[in-house]
Short mmCIF file of C-alpha atoms in Angstrom, two decimals:
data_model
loop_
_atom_site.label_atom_id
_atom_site.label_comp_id
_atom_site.label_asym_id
_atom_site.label_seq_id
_atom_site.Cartn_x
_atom_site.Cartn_y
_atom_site.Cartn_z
CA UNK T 17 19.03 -1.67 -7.14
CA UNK T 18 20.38 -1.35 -10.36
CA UNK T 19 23.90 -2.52 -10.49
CA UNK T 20 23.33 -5.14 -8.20
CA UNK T 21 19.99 -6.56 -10.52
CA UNK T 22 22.92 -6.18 -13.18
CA UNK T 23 25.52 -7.71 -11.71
CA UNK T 24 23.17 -10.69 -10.96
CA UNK T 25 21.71 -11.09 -14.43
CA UNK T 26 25.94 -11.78 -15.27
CA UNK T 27 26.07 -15.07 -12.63
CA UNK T 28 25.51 -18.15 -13.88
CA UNK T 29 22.05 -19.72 -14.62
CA UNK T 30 21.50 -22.86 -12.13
CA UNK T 31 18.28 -25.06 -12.56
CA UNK T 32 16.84 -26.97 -9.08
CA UNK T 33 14.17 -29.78 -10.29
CA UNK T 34 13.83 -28.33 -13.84
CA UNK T 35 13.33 -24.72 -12.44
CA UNK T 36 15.61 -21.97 -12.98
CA UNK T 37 17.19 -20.81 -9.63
CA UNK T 38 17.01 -16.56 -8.92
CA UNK T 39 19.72 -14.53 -9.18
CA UNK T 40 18.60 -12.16 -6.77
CA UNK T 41 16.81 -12.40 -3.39
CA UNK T 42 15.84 -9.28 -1.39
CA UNK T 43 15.55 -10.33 2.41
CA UNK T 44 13.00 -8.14 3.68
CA UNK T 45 13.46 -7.07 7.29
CA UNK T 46 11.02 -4.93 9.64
CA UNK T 47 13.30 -2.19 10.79
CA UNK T 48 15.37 -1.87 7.31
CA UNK T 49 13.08 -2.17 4.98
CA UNK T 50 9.80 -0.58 6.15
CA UNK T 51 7.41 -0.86 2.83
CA UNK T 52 8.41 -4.24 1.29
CA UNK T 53 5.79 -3.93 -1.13
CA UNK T 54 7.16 -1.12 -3.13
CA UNK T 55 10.65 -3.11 -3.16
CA UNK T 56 8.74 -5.46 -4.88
CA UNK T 57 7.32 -3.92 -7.19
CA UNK T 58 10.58 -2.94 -8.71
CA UNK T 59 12.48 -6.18 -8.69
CA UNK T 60 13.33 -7.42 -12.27
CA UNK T 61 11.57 -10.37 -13.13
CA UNK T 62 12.83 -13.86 -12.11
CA UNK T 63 14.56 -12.61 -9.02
CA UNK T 64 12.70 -13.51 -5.29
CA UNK T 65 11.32 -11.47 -2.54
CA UNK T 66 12.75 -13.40 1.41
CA UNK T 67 9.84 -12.20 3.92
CA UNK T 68 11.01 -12.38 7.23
CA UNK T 69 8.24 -11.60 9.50
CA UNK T 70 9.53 -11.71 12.66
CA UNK T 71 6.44 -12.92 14.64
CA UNK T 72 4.85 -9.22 13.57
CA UNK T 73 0.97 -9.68 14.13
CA UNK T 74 0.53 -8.34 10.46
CA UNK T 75 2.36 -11.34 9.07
CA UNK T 76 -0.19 -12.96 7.35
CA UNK T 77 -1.91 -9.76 5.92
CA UNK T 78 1.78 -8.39 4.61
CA UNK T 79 2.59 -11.59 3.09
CA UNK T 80 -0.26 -11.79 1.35
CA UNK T 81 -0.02 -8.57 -0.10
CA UNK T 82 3.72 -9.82 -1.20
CA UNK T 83 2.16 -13.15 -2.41
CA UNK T 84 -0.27 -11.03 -4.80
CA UNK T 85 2.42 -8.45 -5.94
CA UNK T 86 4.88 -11.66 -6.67
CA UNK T 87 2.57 -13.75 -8.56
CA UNK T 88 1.81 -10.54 -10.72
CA UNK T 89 5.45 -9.97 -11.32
CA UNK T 90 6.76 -12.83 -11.72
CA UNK T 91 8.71 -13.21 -8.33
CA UNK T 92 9.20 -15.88 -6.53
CA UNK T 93 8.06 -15.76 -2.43
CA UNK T 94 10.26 -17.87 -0.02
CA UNK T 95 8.73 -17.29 3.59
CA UNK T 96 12.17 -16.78 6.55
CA UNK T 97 11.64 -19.98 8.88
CA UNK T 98 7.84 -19.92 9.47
CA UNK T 99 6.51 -22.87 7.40
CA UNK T 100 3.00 -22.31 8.52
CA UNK T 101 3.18 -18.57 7.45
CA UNK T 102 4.11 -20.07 4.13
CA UNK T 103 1.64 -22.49 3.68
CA UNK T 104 -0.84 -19.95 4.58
CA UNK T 105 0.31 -16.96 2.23
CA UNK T 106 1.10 -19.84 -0.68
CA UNK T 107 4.46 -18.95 -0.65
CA UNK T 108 7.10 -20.85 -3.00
CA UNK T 109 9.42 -21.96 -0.28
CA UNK T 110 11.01 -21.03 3.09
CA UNK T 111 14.35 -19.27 4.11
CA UNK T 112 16.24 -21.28 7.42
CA UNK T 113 18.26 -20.09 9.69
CA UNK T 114 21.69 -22.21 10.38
CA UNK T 115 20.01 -23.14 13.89
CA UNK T 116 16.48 -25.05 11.51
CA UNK T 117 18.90 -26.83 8.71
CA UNK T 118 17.97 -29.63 10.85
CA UNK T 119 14.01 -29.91 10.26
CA UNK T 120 14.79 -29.52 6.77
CA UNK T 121 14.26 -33.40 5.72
CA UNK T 122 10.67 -33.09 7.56
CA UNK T 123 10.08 -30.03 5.40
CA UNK T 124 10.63 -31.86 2.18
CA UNK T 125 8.61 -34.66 2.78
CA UNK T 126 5.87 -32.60 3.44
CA UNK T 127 6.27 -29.68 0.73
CA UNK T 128 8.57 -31.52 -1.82
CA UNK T 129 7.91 -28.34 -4.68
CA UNK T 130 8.85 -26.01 -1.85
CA UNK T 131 12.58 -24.26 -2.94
CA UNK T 132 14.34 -24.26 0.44
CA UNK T 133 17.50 -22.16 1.14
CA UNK T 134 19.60 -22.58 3.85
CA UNK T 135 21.95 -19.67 5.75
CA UNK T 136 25.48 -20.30 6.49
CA UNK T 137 28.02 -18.30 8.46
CA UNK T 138 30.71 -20.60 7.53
CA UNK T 139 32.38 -23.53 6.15
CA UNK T 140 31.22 -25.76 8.81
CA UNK T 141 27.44 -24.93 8.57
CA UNK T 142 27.57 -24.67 4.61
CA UNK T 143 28.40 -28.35 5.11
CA UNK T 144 25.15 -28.87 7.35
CA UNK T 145 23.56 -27.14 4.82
CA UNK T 146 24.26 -29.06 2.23
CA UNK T 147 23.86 -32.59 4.18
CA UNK T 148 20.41 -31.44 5.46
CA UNK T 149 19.56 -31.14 1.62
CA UNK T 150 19.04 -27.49 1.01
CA UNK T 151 18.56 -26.46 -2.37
CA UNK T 152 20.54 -23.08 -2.40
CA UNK T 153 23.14 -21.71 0.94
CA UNK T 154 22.70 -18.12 1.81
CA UNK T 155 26.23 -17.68 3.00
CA UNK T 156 26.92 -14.52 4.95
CA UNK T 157 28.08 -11.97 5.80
CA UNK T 158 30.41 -11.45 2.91
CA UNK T 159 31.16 -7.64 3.85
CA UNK T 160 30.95 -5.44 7.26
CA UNK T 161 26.37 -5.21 8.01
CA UNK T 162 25.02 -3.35 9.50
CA UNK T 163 22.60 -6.25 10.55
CA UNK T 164 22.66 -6.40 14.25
CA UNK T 165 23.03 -10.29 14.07
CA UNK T 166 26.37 -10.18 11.45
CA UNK T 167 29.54 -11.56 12.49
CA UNK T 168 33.18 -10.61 10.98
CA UNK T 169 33.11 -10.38 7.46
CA UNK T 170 33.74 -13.89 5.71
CA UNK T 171 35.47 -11.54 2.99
CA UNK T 172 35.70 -12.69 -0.93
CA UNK T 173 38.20 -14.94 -0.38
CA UNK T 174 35.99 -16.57 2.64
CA UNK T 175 32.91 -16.78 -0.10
CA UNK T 176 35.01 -18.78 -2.88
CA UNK T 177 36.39 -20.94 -0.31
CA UNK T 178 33.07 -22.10 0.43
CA UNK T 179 31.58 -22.10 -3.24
CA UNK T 180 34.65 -24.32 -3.86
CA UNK T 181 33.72 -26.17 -1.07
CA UNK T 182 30.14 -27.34 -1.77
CA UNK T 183 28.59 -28.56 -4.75
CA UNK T 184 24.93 -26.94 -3.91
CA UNK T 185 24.58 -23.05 -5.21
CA UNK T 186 25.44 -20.42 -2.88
CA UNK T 187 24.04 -16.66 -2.78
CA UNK T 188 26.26 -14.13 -1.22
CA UNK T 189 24.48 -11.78 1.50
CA UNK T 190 26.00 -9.11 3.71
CA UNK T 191 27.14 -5.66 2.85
CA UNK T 192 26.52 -6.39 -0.97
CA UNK T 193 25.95 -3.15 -2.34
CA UNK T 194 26.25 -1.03 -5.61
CA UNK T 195 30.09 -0.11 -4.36
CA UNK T 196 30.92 -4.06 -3.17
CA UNK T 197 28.84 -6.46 -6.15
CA UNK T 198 30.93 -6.51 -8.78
CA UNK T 199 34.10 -7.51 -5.92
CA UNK T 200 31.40 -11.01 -6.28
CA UNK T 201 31.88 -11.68 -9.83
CA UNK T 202 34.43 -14.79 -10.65
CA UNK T 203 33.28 -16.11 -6.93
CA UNK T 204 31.21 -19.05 -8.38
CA UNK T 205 28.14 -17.82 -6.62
CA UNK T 206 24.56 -17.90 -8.42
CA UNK T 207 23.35 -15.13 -7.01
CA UNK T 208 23.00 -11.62 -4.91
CA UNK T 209 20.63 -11.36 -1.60
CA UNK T 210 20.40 -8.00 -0.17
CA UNK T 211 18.73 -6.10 2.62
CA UNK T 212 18.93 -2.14 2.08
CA UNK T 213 20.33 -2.24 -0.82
CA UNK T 214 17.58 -3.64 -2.86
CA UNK T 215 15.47 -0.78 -1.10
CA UNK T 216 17.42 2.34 -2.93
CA UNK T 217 15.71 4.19 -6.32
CA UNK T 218 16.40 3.02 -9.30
CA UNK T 219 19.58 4.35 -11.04
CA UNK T 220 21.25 3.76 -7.83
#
């Protein structure tokens, strides 16, 4: 956790509506990262917690427990495409999928303080990203995953074309660990989202 927390705190600040964007988001994710909570509780200030729920039927008791320990530490929650999980647990704002970019503009009408991120597996869906009026892209995967749902690496070269691309801040996600972040600095991006990374002691 931290070289990538410090290799974050080196990207440059962004500000969406007056609010400072964070520089790193840890994705939770059922199977990778069993105890969220303690993940949490060691995230530097200012960065954001991404709970992905998955349909689990503990949803709304785990996210509340994330909602208390993020409010305490000053975190951020974004909620992964379940906007009624997010209004329920208070969350700050919801995570899509490339396939939900599309129900973003019905999403803002309705939660206009929610910050909304959109993924992106490529140039063509950064651009639906970005038209749909997403507020940050997660664009991935930047390195080999072992996420079962990661396609061929976009590579460095793939992230900054994309960056250069789009004028909305992108977060790089996808094998970014303590051996791979710093291979991210001079990309353009504003932050670091990680899985298992974010999951290892500190000093790692």
């Amino acid at each position: 956790m931290e070289a990538l927390s410090r290799t974050a705190a080196r990207l440059r600040p962004w500000l969406v509506r007056g609010k400072p964007l964070p520089n790193l988001l840890f994705f939770t994710d059922p199977e990778r990262t069993p105890d969220p909570e303690s993940v949490a509780e060691r995230l530097p200030a200012g960065a954001a917690v991404v709970f992905r729920a998955f349909g689990a039927p503990d949803a709304a008791a785990r996210g509340a427990r994330l909602r208390e320990i993020t409010r305490r530490r000053g975190l951020l929650l974004l909620v992964g495409a379940d906007a009624a999980l997010a209004r329920a647990v208070e969350a700050d704002g919801l995570h899509l999928p490339e396939r939900l970019a599309s129900t973003l503009p019905h999403l803002r009408e309705a939660h206009p303080d929610w910050l909304v991120t959109v993924a992106a597996h490529g140039l063509e869906a950064a651009h639906a990203g970005v038209m749909a009026g997403a507020d940050a892209l997660v664009v991935s995967p930047v390195f080999p995953s072992r996420s079962l749902s990661a396609g061929a690496p976009l590579g460095v070269e793939g992230l900054k074309r994309i960056v250069e691309a789009v004028e909305t801040p992108v977060y790089a996600l996808g094998g970014v660990r303590a051996d791979t972040v710093a291979r991210l600095l001079g990309t353009g991006i504003v932050g670091i989202a990680a899985v298992e990374a974010l999951s290892a002691p500190l000093g790692a």
